[in-house]
Every structure is written in structure tokens, then in C-alpha cells.
Amino acid sequence: MNKKNIYQLFCCLIAVISFSACNSGLDQTPTDPDSFTQQDVFANATEAKSALAKLYAGLALTGQTGPAGNADISSIDEGTSQFTRLLYILNDLPTDLAVNGWGDAGLSDFHDMDWTASNGFIEGMYYRLALEVSYCNSFIENATALSDDADVKQYIAEARFLRAYAYSYLIDFFGNVPLVTQVSTDTPEQSTRTDIFNFIASELLDIQDDLAASGANEYGRVDQVADWALLSRIYLNAETWIGEDKYADCVTYAQKVITSTYHLNTVDANGNGSAYDELFMADNNTNGAQNEFIFTANFDGVNSRSYGGSTFLVHANVGGTMDAGAFGINGGWAGNRTTKALVSKFDDAITEKDADNNPTAWSDSRAMFYTDGQSYEINTIANTFTDGYAVTKFTNLKSDGEMGNDATGNYVDTDVPLIRVAEVYLNYAEAVLRGGGGSTSDAVNYINQLRERGYGDTTHAITTSDLTLDFILNERARELYWEGFRRTDLIRYGYFTSSSYLWPFKGGVSSGTGTDDYRNLYPIPSNILSVNPNLTQNSGY
């Protein structure tokens, strides 16, 4: 399904499956407004496919009428409520990869690591994921009557995948949450993280043969490989989440992904050189990047507008002396930049330095930083965009240099990768080192493929002796920065709250400081607790 059609289908559906982001959390109930009913939506396989589009759109869009107005979630600014924007805030902003100087209430809590249960961004993410679960539950319940149709059976499998995907973040962020699999108005009970993990795994294992074969689905929809990739991800984190070693399972499912039809995008659209940058361009649905993308949140500057998604990841990263037009937009929001902790991970690739001996150019194409007028050191975060290097990873320009579809430059076309092959290469390598079996030589080969793409040659290839867990963690930072992984990675390594790894302004201190371990989980939002007496708050909050 191409990035325009999926949202055209979504627009036909918004009057049918419409959920209110009520404070009951994971027990949200669909409503049937006006003349078009659920009976119409699920009358046949064609209509059910239209309904499926809403489930995908729930991870990309924010409301019923476009970028603003008639929002899905009323407790937070609509643009901020978008899933990948919140993912950046909750999983990258509290880490060594990012800072943001805006004055939005609660935003600085993430650098300072002093968030509370009333933080609006945390509440927004809980609601967004709960809403996605509700969409999926409603779809599964209503589409089951058509499940004898082979296409609808696949649609139901996709809905079950999306529900499992949402739950994987709910247990990552919040730990013990309600496990709700049916549309209900009852106040849900709290389930354990282990119960939900087991539910996710069992769902993914059960549906794999009902999903489309590798590469056989429309772009923007999941297939068997997405299922295996998500299994590799949850098994990699199982020891952290539920105290069980699942690294052998991670290796198994990562290998299934690696031998599928998906592959690294290693040649650019002109048939030359490294293609890392093309993963984050406005035509990344057609320029070759789609061969690496296993699951994406899709955007189009004309047909699917949001103030989250790639519109946020391009506009918010531009400020200071940066030319907004060079990114295909009409102006920057001067918010996001990075710390020297990320920049220093490319020290082996430095080719130029300024008069103060700070790096300004790198031979690794993944080091996508803007340094002109930007300071390497961060002295002040708030309202000082020039403190810290800017990141140029995301753009609204296409591979041919033309801007995205929105002629005004307000909204961005670039799709945001949610799962891509590079992540699975890294999952495999880490799981091998953690005792999951597999092949160390294969792990080295997969890492070297990433590095060869970055450098454009094999001069920075590693050997088996170089492959350590900390090396893989740093390689994950180099490859996946600002894609919503870092907090989860640091927790898995025991570095997120500890004093053994510090970065600028960790814990609200300019030189960094350790924080309490209970912050490895976010609090269940106060508004959720106030309406559901069955829930117990996470320790420390």
C-alpha cells in the first residue's frame, strides 16, 4: 500500500472507528458516529482493508482532520501526541544522544531525569499506545466474522502484530499494565510484565504464517519479516524486561530476517557510494531505502500531515545558521541537537578539526552533524540552539535534490523507519556475544557491512577481537541514533541510570550524574491511576 493510498483509506474510515482517549487507559471503547456504521465497514474484505488503514495511521497521524483540530488525544498538544515524536522524546531525549531547549512544560524533565507521573509527554505516550491497542481490538473483533476470507485473515494477523508492537512499548516504558484484548467498558486489571511479554511472543509466533511472505505485502504494511524482527527485538530485551535469557531465540529470528528478501541499502540512487543518507530522505519509499525498511511510519506532505513524524524530525533539528531550504523546509524550529557523547563515538572517523581542536568533518557518512556556529560543548540547554552540534540526518529533500510534495515546505514526506535491517544485524551480533549461539564470524561480518556502508570502503573493518558488547552499543548509537532506541539500549546495558557512564546534563548536572534505578521505568500517569483503582504505581513514583 503506497504512502498516499494508505491515508486516503484512513480518511474514509475516520468517521467509523473513532476512539475517545478517555482516562481509563487500555479499556477505550469505539463509537459509531453519523451514518456510516461498523456494519458498513466490515461488510466485505474490501471495506475491512480500509478499516485496517486506521490501525497503521494510528502510529503516524494525530487526529481526524489533519495536522491540527479534532485530535485523537485531548490531554496533550496534538502535534506532540504523534507516536514517533513521543518515541524520540521518551527514548532519545533522556540519553546521551539528544537535548532540546524548548520551554514546553515537562520537556526538560527528560534531560534532568526528574520526571513525575504528571508529565504530559509520558501521559501522551501511554494514551497513544492504549489507543492503538483499542483500534486493533476493535478491528480484530469486527473482522473475525469475515475471517474465512484469506485476505481478511491476513488483515487480522496484521492487526494482531500492531497490537503486539504497541504492547512491546507499553512494557518497555511502563512495566506492568493492563492486558486488554477485547473491546470493553470494564475497568481493566493490571497484568505483570511477564504475562504481557508472553502474550506478545505468543501472538507473534501464532500469526507468522498468516502474514504475507517476505516482501509480498504493499509498502507500509507488515509481513512475516516484520514479525520475526519484532521477535528478535523483544527476545534481545527479555532478560531486562522479565529476567529470562532469550538470546538464542533472538539469534534464531534475527537470522530469519537476515536471510529474507530485505537487505541493506548499500548503493545510492545513482548507483554509487554509500546510501546511509538516503534512508532519511523524502523519497525513501522509492529510492532503494525501502529494501531495508521492514516497517515504517509513512508520511506525505500533502496527503498525511502531522506536526509529529518526520515534520518534527526535520523542522525541530534546524536552527542557528542552518539554511532551512537546504532541508526542503520553510524554516527551522531550533530545538533538537546532540551532545559530544554521540559526536565522540565517531572519533575514529575525524578528518577535520577547528581552531579549538573540535571535530568538524568525518569520513563515516553516518556522522551527520552541522557544526558551523555550533559549539561542541553544551553550556546551556534552554533556548540556546547553538550549544551542541545540530543533526542533519533527516531531510525533506529527495535523492535528486528536489523538495518533498508540499510546496510550502511546512510538511515533510520522509517516512520514519520503525524496524529496518540494520537493527536486526545489531540484534544478532549482541545476542551472539550474550551467549545466544549463532556465529561470531557472521556477527563480525554484519557489523562490517554497516561500517563499510558508513565509510564507503573496508578500511574500518573490525575483527573478532574488536567485537565486544560495548563496541556493539557504540555501533548501535552510530547507526541508529535518533530512531528511538537509545534509552532501551542503555537500560539493557545497565548504563541508563548508573554513574558508570555519564553524558552532558545527565541527571540535570552539566557534567552528568547517576540517578535512581527506578527511573528505568516511567511512571504510570496520574490521570490513569485516578480513574482505575486496579493499578499500582511503579516503585519510586
Coordinates of C-alpha atoms in Angstrom, one line a residue:
M1 CA 0.0 0.0 0.0
N2 CA 1.7 3.2 -1.0
K3 CA 2.1 6.2 1.3
K4 CA -0.7 8.1 -0.3
N5 CA -3.3 5.4 -0.6
I6 CA -3.0 4.2 3.0
Y7 CA -4.0 7.6 4.2
Q8 CA -6.8 8.0 1.6
L9 CA -8.2 4.8 3.0
F10 CA -7.7 6.2 6.5
C11 CA -9.6 9.3 5.7
C12 CA -12.6 7.2 4.5
L13 CA -12.5 5.4 7.9
I14 CA -12.1 8.1 10.5
A15 CA -15.9 8.5 10.9
V16 CA -16.3 4.8 11.5
I17 CA -13.6 3.7 14.0
S18 CA -13.3 6.7 16.2
F19 CA -12.0 6.4 19.7
S20 CA -12.1 8.8 22.6
A21 CA -8.8 9.0 24.5
C22 CA -10.6 8.7 27.8
N23 CA -8.7 8.5 31.1
S24 CA -9.5 4.8 31.5
G25 CA -6.4 3.9 29.5
L26 CA -6.4 0.5 28.0
D27 CA -10.2 0.0 28.2
Q28 CA -11.2 2.5 25.5
T29 CA -14.4 1.9 23.6
P30 CA -15.1 2.7 19.9
T31 CA -18.1 4.9 19.0
D32 CA -20.2 4.8 15.8
P33 CA -20.9 8.4 14.7
D34 CA -23.3 9.6 12.0
S35 CA -24.5 7.4 9.1
F36 CA -21.6 5.1 8.3
T37 CA -21.6 2.2 10.7
Q38 CA -19.3 -0.7 11.7
Q39 CA -21.6 -3.0 9.8
D40 CA -20.7 -1.0 6.6
V41 CA -17.0 -1.0 7.4
F42 CA -16.9 -4.8 7.9
A43 CA -19.4 -5.7 5.2
N44 CA -16.7 -7.4 3.0
A45 CA -13.0 -7.8 2.6
T46 CA -12.6 -4.5 0.6
E47 CA -14.2 -2.5 3.4
A48 CA -12.2 -4.3 6.0
K49 CA -9.0 -3.3 4.2
S50 CA -10.0 0.3 4.5
A51 CA -10.5 -0.2 8.2
L52 CA -7.1 -1.7 8.5
A53 CA -5.6 1.5 7.3
K54 CA -6.7 3.3 10.5
L55 CA -4.6 0.9 12.6
Y56 CA -1.4 1.9 10.6
A57 CA -2.4 5.5 10.6
G58 CA -2.6 5.4 14.4
L59 CA 1.2 5.3 14.5
A60 CA 1.6 8.2 12.1
L61 CA -1.3 10.7 12.4
T62 CA -2.8 12.5 15.3
G63 CA -6.4 13.3 14.6
Q64 CA -9.4 13.3 12.3
T65 CA -8.8 16.4 10.2
G66 CA -5.1 16.7 9.5
P67 CA -2.2 18.3 11.4
A68 CA -4.4 20.1 14.0
G69 CA -8.1 20.0 15.0
N70 CA -10.2 17.1 16.2
A71 CA -7.3 15.3 17.8
D72 CA -7.4 11.7 18.8
I73 CA -6.0 12.6 22.3
S74 CA -7.1 15.7 24.1
S75 CA -4.7 15.8 27.1
I76 CA -1.7 16.9 25.1
D77 CA -0.8 19.2 22.2
E78 CA -2.0 17.3 19.0
G79 CA 1.3 17.5 17.2
T80 CA 3.2 16.3 20.2
S81 CA 0.9 13.4 20.6
Q82 CA 2.2 11.7 17.4
F83 CA 3.8 8.3 18.1
T84 CA 7.3 8.8 16.6
R85 CA 7.6 12.3 18.1
L86 CA 6.8 10.9 21.5
L87 CA 9.2 8.0 20.9
Y88 CA 12.0 10.5 20.3
I89 CA 11.1 12.4 23.5
L90 CA 10.9 9.3 25.7
N91 CA 13.6 7.1 24.2
D92 CA 16.2 9.5 22.9
L93 CA 15.9 12.8 24.8
P94 CA 16.8 11.4 28.2
T95 CA 20.0 9.9 26.8
D96 CA 23.5 10.8 25.5
L97 CA 22.1 11.4 22.0
A98 CA 19.9 14.5 22.3
V99 CA 18.9 17.7 24.1
N100 CA 16.1 20.1 23.3
G101 CA 16.0 23.7 24.5
W102 CA 12.3 24.4 24.2
G103 CA 10.4 25.6 27.2
D104 CA 7.4 23.2 26.9
A105 CA 6.3 22.2 30.4
G106 CA 7.9 18.8 31.3
L107 CA 10.3 18.6 28.4
S108 CA 13.4 19.5 30.4
D109 CA 12.4 16.7 32.8
F110 CA 13.9 14.2 30.3
H111 CA 17.4 15.7 30.3
D112 CA 17.2 16.2 34.1
M113 CA 15.7 12.7 34.7
D114 CA 13.3 14.1 37.2
W115 CA 10.0 13.4 35.5
T116 CA 6.9 12.7 37.6
A117 CA 3.6 10.9 37.0
S118 CA 2.0 14.2 35.9
N119 CA 4.4 14.6 32.9
G120 CA 2.3 15.3 29.9
F121 CA 4.6 13.6 27.4
I122 CA 4.6 10.4 29.3
E123 CA 0.8 10.6 29.6
G124 CA 0.6 11.3 25.9
M125 CA 2.6 8.2 25.1
Y126 CA 0.5 6.0 27.4
Y127 CA -2.7 7.2 25.7
R128 CA -1.2 6.9 22.2
L129 CA -0.2 3.2 22.8
A130 CA -3.5 2.5 24.6
L131 CA -5.4 4.0 21.7
E132 CA -3.5 1.8 19.2
V133 CA -4.4 -1.3 21.2
S134 CA -8.0 -0.2 21.2
Y135 CA -8.1 0.3 17.5
C136 CA -6.6 -3.2 17.0
N137 CA -9.0 -4.8 19.4
S138 CA -12.0 -3.3 17.7
F139 CA -10.7 -4.3 14.2
I140 CA -10.0 -7.9 15.3
E141 CA -13.4 -8.3 17.0
N142 CA -15.3 -6.9 14.0
A143 CA -13.3 -8.5 11.2
T144 CA -13.5 -12.0 12.7
A145 CA -16.9 -12.6 11.1
L146 CA -15.1 -12.3 7.7
S147 CA -12.1 -14.5 8.7
D148 CA -12.9 -17.2 6.2
D149 CA -11.7 -14.8 3.6
A150 CA -8.0 -15.3 3.1
D151 CA -7.3 -11.6 2.7
V152 CA -9.2 -10.7 5.9
K153 CA -7.4 -13.5 7.8
Q154 CA -4.1 -11.7 6.8
Y155 CA -5.6 -8.3 7.9
I156 CA -6.4 -9.7 11.3
A157 CA -2.9 -11.0 11.6
E158 CA -1.6 -7.6 10.8
A159 CA -3.8 -6.1 13.4
R160 CA -2.5 -8.6 16.0
F161 CA 1.0 -7.6 15.0
L162 CA 0.3 -3.9 15.5
R163 CA -1.3 -4.7 18.9
A164 CA 1.8 -6.7 19.9
Y165 CA 4.0 -3.8 18.7
A166 CA 2.1 -1.3 20.9
Y167 CA 2.4 -3.6 23.9
S168 CA 6.1 -4.0 23.4
Y169 CA 6.4 -0.3 24.1
L170 CA 3.9 -0.4 26.9
I171 CA 6.0 -2.9 28.8
D172 CA 9.3 -1.2 27.9
F173 CA 8.1 2.2 29.2
F174 CA 5.7 1.3 32.0
G175 CA 6.2 -2.3 33.0
N176 CA 3.0 -3.7 34.5
V177 CA 0.0 -2.5 32.5
P178 CA -3.5 -4.0 31.8
L179 CA -3.6 -6.7 29.1
V180 CA -6.8 -5.9 27.2
T181 CA -7.6 -7.9 24.1
Q182 CA -11.3 -7.2 23.7
V183 CA -13.4 -4.1 23.4
S184 CA -14.8 -3.5 26.9
T185 CA -16.1 -0.7 29.2
D186 CA -14.9 -2.6 32.2
T187 CA -12.0 -1.2 34.3
P188 CA -9.1 -3.4 33.4
E189 CA -6.9 -5.3 35.9
Q190 CA -3.2 -4.8 35.9
S191 CA -1.1 -7.6 34.3
T192 CA 2.5 -8.4 35.0
R193 CA 5.3 -7.5 32.6
T194 CA 6.0 -11.2 32.2
D195 CA 2.4 -12.0 31.3
I196 CA 2.3 -9.3 28.7
F197 CA 5.7 -10.3 27.3
N198 CA 4.5 -13.9 26.9
F199 CA 1.3 -12.6 25.3
I200 CA 3.4 -10.6 22.7
A201 CA 5.6 -13.5 21.9
S202 CA 2.8 -16.0 21.6
E203 CA 0.8 -13.6 19.3
L204 CA 3.8 -13.1 17.1
L205 CA 4.6 -16.8 16.9
D206 CA 0.9 -17.6 16.2
I207 CA 0.4 -15.2 13.4
Q208 CA 3.6 -15.6 11.4
D209 CA 2.2 -18.0 8.9
D210 CA -0.9 -15.8 8.4
L211 CA 1.1 -12.8 7.3
A212 CA 2.3 -12.1 3.8
A213 CA 5.6 -13.7 2.8
S214 CA 8.8 -11.7 2.8
G215 CA 8.4 -8.6 0.6
A216 CA 5.0 -9.7 -0.7
N217 CA 2.8 -7.1 1.1
E218 CA 2.3 -3.5 0.0
Y219 CA 4.8 -0.9 1.2
G220 CA 3.8 0.4 4.6
R221 CA 2.2 -2.9 5.7
V222 CA 3.9 -5.6 7.7
D223 CA 4.8 -9.1 6.6
Q224 CA 6.4 -12.2 8.1
V225 CA 9.7 -10.5 8.3
A226 CA 8.4 -7.7 10.5
D227 CA 7.0 -10.4 12.8
W228 CA 10.4 -12.1 13.0
A229 CA 12.2 -8.7 13.5
L230 CA 10.0 -7.8 16.4
L231 CA 10.5 -11.2 17.9
S232 CA 14.3 -10.6 17.7
R233 CA 13.8 -7.3 19.4
I234 CA 11.7 -8.5 22.3
Y235 CA 13.9 -11.5 22.9
L236 CA 17.0 -9.3 23.0
N237 CA 15.3 -7.3 25.8
A238 CA 13.8 -10.3 27.6
E239 CA 16.4 -10.5 30.3
T240 CA 15.9 -6.8 31.2
W241 CA 12.1 -7.0 31.0
I242 CA 11.3 -10.3 32.6
G243 CA 14.6 -11.7 33.9
E244 CA 14.8 -14.5 31.3
D245 CA 17.6 -15.2 28.9
K246 CA 16.1 -15.4 25.4
Y247 CA 19.2 -14.6 23.4
A248 CA 19.1 -17.9 21.5
D249 CA 15.6 -17.0 20.3
C250 CA 16.9 -13.6 19.3
V251 CA 19.6 -15.2 17.2
T252 CA 17.1 -17.5 15.6
Y253 CA 14.6 -14.9 14.5
A254 CA 17.3 -12.3 13.6
Q255 CA 18.8 -14.9 11.2
K256 CA 15.4 -15.4 9.6
V257 CA 15.2 -11.7 8.9
I258 CA 18.8 -11.6 7.6
T259 CA 18.1 -14.4 5.1
S260 CA 14.9 -12.8 3.9
T261 CA 14.4 -10.6 0.8
Y262 CA 15.2 -7.4 2.8
H263 CA 18.7 -6.1 2.7
L264 CA 20.9 -3.1 3.5
N265 CA 20.6 -0.2 1.1
T266 CA 24.2 0.0 0.2
V267 CA 24.2 1.8 -3.2
D268 CA 22.7 5.2 -3.7
A269 CA 20.1 6.1 -6.3
N270 CA 22.8 6.9 -8.9
G271 CA 24.5 3.5 -8.4
N272 CA 27.4 4.9 -6.4
G273 CA 28.9 5.0 -2.9
S274 CA 27.2 4.9 0.5
A275 CA 23.5 5.1 0.8
Y276 CA 23.0 5.8 4.5
D277 CA 21.7 9.3 4.0
E278 CA 19.1 8.1 1.5
L279 CA 17.4 6.2 4.3
F280 CA 16.2 9.5 5.7
M281 CA 15.2 11.4 2.5
A282 CA 11.8 12.5 1.2
D283 CA 11.7 9.7 -1.4
N284 CA 12.9 6.9 1.0
N285 CA 9.8 4.9 -0.1
T286 CA 11.3 4.6 -3.6
N287 CA 15.0 5.4 -3.6
G288 CA 16.2 2.0 -2.5
A289 CA 15.8 2.5 1.2
Q290 CA 12.5 0.6 1.0
N291 CA 14.6 -2.5 0.5
E292 CA 16.0 -2.1 4.1
F293 CA 12.7 -0.9 5.7
I294 CA 10.8 -3.7 7.3
F295 CA 8.2 -1.5 9.0
T296 CA 7.7 2.3 8.6
A297 CA 5.5 5.2 9.7
N298 CA 4.6 6.7 6.4
F299 CA 4.2 10.5 5.7
D300 CA 3.3 12.6 2.8
G301 CA 3.4 16.4 3.0
V302 CA 0.2 16.8 1.1
N303 CA -2.0 13.8 2.0
S304 CA -0.9 12.9 5.5
R305 CA 0.1 16.0 7.5
S306 CA 1.2 16.0 11.1
Y307 CA 3.4 18.2 13.3
G308 CA 5.0 15.0 14.6
G309 CA 6.7 12.3 12.5
S310 CA 9.4 13.5 10.0
T311 CA 8.0 17.0 10.0
F312 CA 9.2 17.2 13.6
L313 CA 12.4 15.4 12.9
V314 CA 13.4 17.9 10.2
H315 CA 12.0 21.2 11.4
A316 CA 13.0 20.8 15.0
N317 CA 16.6 20.0 14.0
V318 CA 17.2 23.2 12.1
G319 CA 18.3 26.5 13.7
G320 CA 21.2 28.8 14.1
T321 CA 23.0 29.5 10.8
M322 CA 21.4 26.5 9.1
D323 CA 19.7 27.1 5.8
A324 CA 16.2 25.6 6.1
G325 CA 15.9 25.5 2.3
A326 CA 18.8 23.0 2.2
F327 CA 16.5 20.6 4.1
G328 CA 13.4 21.2 1.9
I329 CA 11.5 23.2 4.6
N330 CA 10.4 26.8 5.0
G331 CA 12.0 27.3 8.4
G332 CA 13.5 25.7 11.5
W333 CA 12.1 25.2 14.9
A334 CA 15.5 25.4 16.6
G335 CA 15.0 22.6 19.2
N336 CA 16.9 19.4 18.9
R337 CA 20.7 18.9 18.9
T338 CA 23.1 16.4 20.2
T339 CA 25.8 16.1 22.8
K340 CA 29.5 15.4 22.5
A341 CA 28.9 11.9 23.8
L342 CA 27.4 11.0 20.4
V343 CA 29.8 13.0 18.4
S344 CA 32.8 11.4 20.1
K345 CA 31.6 8.0 19.0
F346 CA 32.8 8.9 15.6
D347 CA 36.3 10.0 16.8
D348 CA 38.0 7.3 14.6
A349 CA 36.4 8.9 11.6
I350 CA 37.5 12.6 12.2
T351 CA 39.1 14.2 9.1
E352 CA 39.0 17.9 10.1
K353 CA 39.0 20.0 13.3
D354 CA 38.5 23.6 14.0
A355 CA 40.9 26.0 15.8
D356 CA 39.7 24.7 19.1
N357 CA 40.5 21.2 18.1
N358 CA 36.9 20.2 17.9
P359 CA 35.8 17.9 15.0
T360 CA 34.1 19.4 12.0
A361 CA 34.2 16.6 9.4
W362 CA 34.2 12.8 9.4
S363 CA 34.8 10.0 6.9
D364 CA 31.9 8.0 8.3
S365 CA 28.8 9.1 6.4
R366 CA 26.7 8.3 9.4
A367 CA 28.2 11.3 11.3
M368 CA 25.6 13.7 10.0
F369 CA 26.4 16.9 12.1
Y370 CA 26.2 20.6 11.4
T371 CA 29.0 22.4 13.2
D372 CA 29.0 26.0 11.7
G373 CA 28.3 28.3 14.6
Q374 CA 27.5 25.4 16.9
S375 CA 29.6 24.6 20.0
Y376 CA 30.9 21.2 20.7
E377 CA 30.4 21.7 24.4
I378 CA 26.9 22.4 25.9
N379 CA 26.9 25.1 28.5
T380 CA 23.2 25.9 28.3
I381 CA 20.3 23.8 27.0
A382 CA 17.3 26.2 27.3
N383 CA 16.8 28.5 24.4
T384 CA 20.4 28.1 23.1
F385 CA 20.3 26.1 19.9
T386 CA 23.9 26.8 19.2
D387 CA 25.1 24.8 22.2
G388 CA 25.7 21.4 20.9
Y389 CA 26.1 20.2 17.3
A390 CA 23.0 20.0 15.2
V391 CA 22.0 16.8 13.5
T392 CA 21.3 16.7 9.7
K393 CA 20.2 13.1 9.5
F394 CA 16.6 13.8 8.4
T395 CA 15.7 15.9 5.4
N396 CA 12.7 16.8 3.2
L397 CA 14.8 16.7 0.1
K398 CA 14.7 13.8 -2.3
S399 CA 17.6 11.9 -3.7
D400 CA 17.6 14.2 -6.8
G401 CA 17.8 17.3 -4.6
E402 CA 14.1 18.3 -5.1
M403 CA 12.0 19.1 -2.1
G404 CA 9.0 17.0 -0.9
N405 CA 5.5 17.2 -2.2
D406 CA 4.3 20.1 0.0
A407 CA 5.3 23.2 -2.0
T408 CA 5.0 25.4 1.1
G409 CA 7.8 23.5 2.9
N410 CA 5.6 23.1 6.0
Y411 CA 5.1 19.3 6.0
V412 CA 7.6 16.6 5.3
D413 CA 7.4 13.5 3.1
T414 CA 10.1 11.4 4.7
D415 CA 8.9 8.0 6.1
V416 CA 10.3 7.2 9.6
P417 CA 11.7 3.7 9.9
L418 CA 10.4 1.7 12.8
I419 CA 12.2 -1.5 12.0
R420 CA 15.0 -1.8 9.5
V421 CA 17.5 -4.5 8.6
A422 CA 20.5 -2.7 10.3
E423 CA 18.8 -3.0 13.7
V424 CA 18.4 -6.8 13.2
Y425 CA 22.1 -7.1 12.2
L426 CA 23.0 -5.4 15.5
N427 CA 20.5 -7.5 17.4
Y428 CA 22.1 -10.7 16.1
A429 CA 25.6 -9.6 17.0
E430 CA 24.7 -8.6 20.5
A431 CA 22.7 -11.8 21.2
V432 CA 25.7 -13.9 19.9
L433 CA 28.0 -12.1 22.4
R434 CA 25.5 -12.6 25.2
G435 CA 25.6 -16.4 24.7
G436 CA 22.8 -16.9 22.3
G437 CA 24.7 -19.2 20.0
G438 CA 25.0 -18.3 16.3
S439 CA 28.3 -17.4 14.6
T440 CA 30.8 -14.8 15.9
S441 CA 32.2 -14.6 12.4
D442 CA 28.7 -13.8 11.0
A443 CA 28.3 -11.2 13.7
V444 CA 31.6 -9.5 12.7
N445 CA 30.5 -9.7 9.0
Y446 CA 27.2 -8.0 9.7
I447 CA 28.8 -5.2 11.7
N448 CA 31.4 -4.7 9.0
Q449 CA 28.6 -4.4 6.4
L450 CA 27.2 -1.4 8.4
R451 CA 30.7 0.1 8.7
E452 CA 31.5 -0.4 5.1
R453 CA 28.3 1.4 4.1
G454 CA 29.2 4.2 6.5
Y455 CA 32.8 4.7 5.4
G456 CA 32.3 3.7 1.8
D457 CA 35.1 1.1 1.9
T458 CA 36.6 -1.7 4.1
T459 CA 39.3 0.4 5.8
H460 CA 37.5 0.4 9.1
A461 CA 36.5 -3.2 9.2
I462 CA 36.8 -4.9 12.6
T463 CA 38.0 -8.3 13.6
T464 CA 36.6 -10.8 16.1
S465 CA 38.8 -9.4 18.9
D466 CA 37.2 -5.9 18.4
L467 CA 33.7 -7.3 18.8
T468 CA 32.7 -6.5 22.4
L469 CA 29.4 -5.7 24.0
D470 CA 30.4 -2.1 24.5
F471 CA 31.6 -1.8 20.9
I472 CA 28.1 -3.0 19.7
L473 CA 26.4 -0.5 22.0
N474 CA 28.5 2.3 20.4
E475 CA 27.8 0.9 16.9
R476 CA 24.1 1.0 17.7
A477 CA 24.5 4.7 18.6
R478 CA 26.4 5.4 15.4
E479 CA 23.9 3.5 13.2
L480 CA 20.5 4.1 14.9
Y481 CA 20.8 7.5 16.7
W482 CA 17.5 9.5 16.8
E483 CA 15.5 6.5 15.7
G484 CA 14.0 5.8 19.2
F485 CA 16.3 3.0 20.6
R486 CA 18.8 4.6 22.9
R487 CA 17.1 4.6 26.3
T488 CA 16.1 0.9 25.8
D489 CA 19.7 0.0 24.8
L490 CA 21.3 1.8 27.8
I491 CA 18.9 0.1 30.2
R492 CA 19.8 -3.3 28.7
Y493 CA 23.5 -2.5 29.3
G494 CA 22.9 -1.1 32.8
Y495 CA 24.1 2.4 31.8
F496 CA 20.9 4.5 31.7
T497 CA 20.8 5.5 35.4
S498 CA 24.2 4.4 36.6
S499 CA 27.2 6.7 37.3
S500 CA 29.5 4.3 35.3
Y501 CA 28.5 6.1 32.1
L502 CA 27.8 9.8 32.1
W503 CA 27.0 12.4 29.5
P504 CA 26.4 16.1 29.4
F505 CA 23.4 17.1 31.6
K506 CA 22.5 13.5 32.6
G507 CA 20.5 13.9 35.7
G508 CA 20.4 17.7 35.3
V509 CA 24.1 18.2 36.0
S510 CA 26.3 19.7 33.3
S511 CA 29.0 17.0 33.7
G512 CA 26.4 14.3 34.2
T513 CA 25.5 12.3 37.3
G514 CA 23.9 8.9 38.1
T515 CA 20.2 8.7 39.0
D516 CA 18.0 6.3 40.8
D517 CA 17.4 2.9 39.2
Y518 CA 13.6 3.2 39.4
R519 CA 13.8 5.6 36.5
N520 CA 14.5 2.7 34.2
L521 CA 10.7 2.6 34.1
Y522 CA 8.4 5.6 33.5
P523 CA 5.6 6.2 36.0
I524 CA 2.0 5.2 35.1
P525 CA 0.4 8.6 34.5
S526 CA -1.5 10.1 37.4
N527 CA -4.7 10.6 35.4
I528 CA -4.7 6.9 34.6
L529 CA -4.3 5.9 38.2
S530 CA -7.1 8.3 39.3
V531 CA -9.7 6.5 37.3
N532 CA -8.5 2.9 37.6
P533 CA -8.1 1.7 41.3
N534 CA -6.9 -1.6 40.0
L535 CA -3.5 -0.1 39.0
T536 CA -0.4 0.1 41.3
Q537 CA 2.2 2.8 40.6
N538 CA 5.7 1.8 39.6
S539 CA 8.2 1.9 42.5
G540 CA 9.8 5.2 43.3
Y541 CA 7.0 7.5 42.0

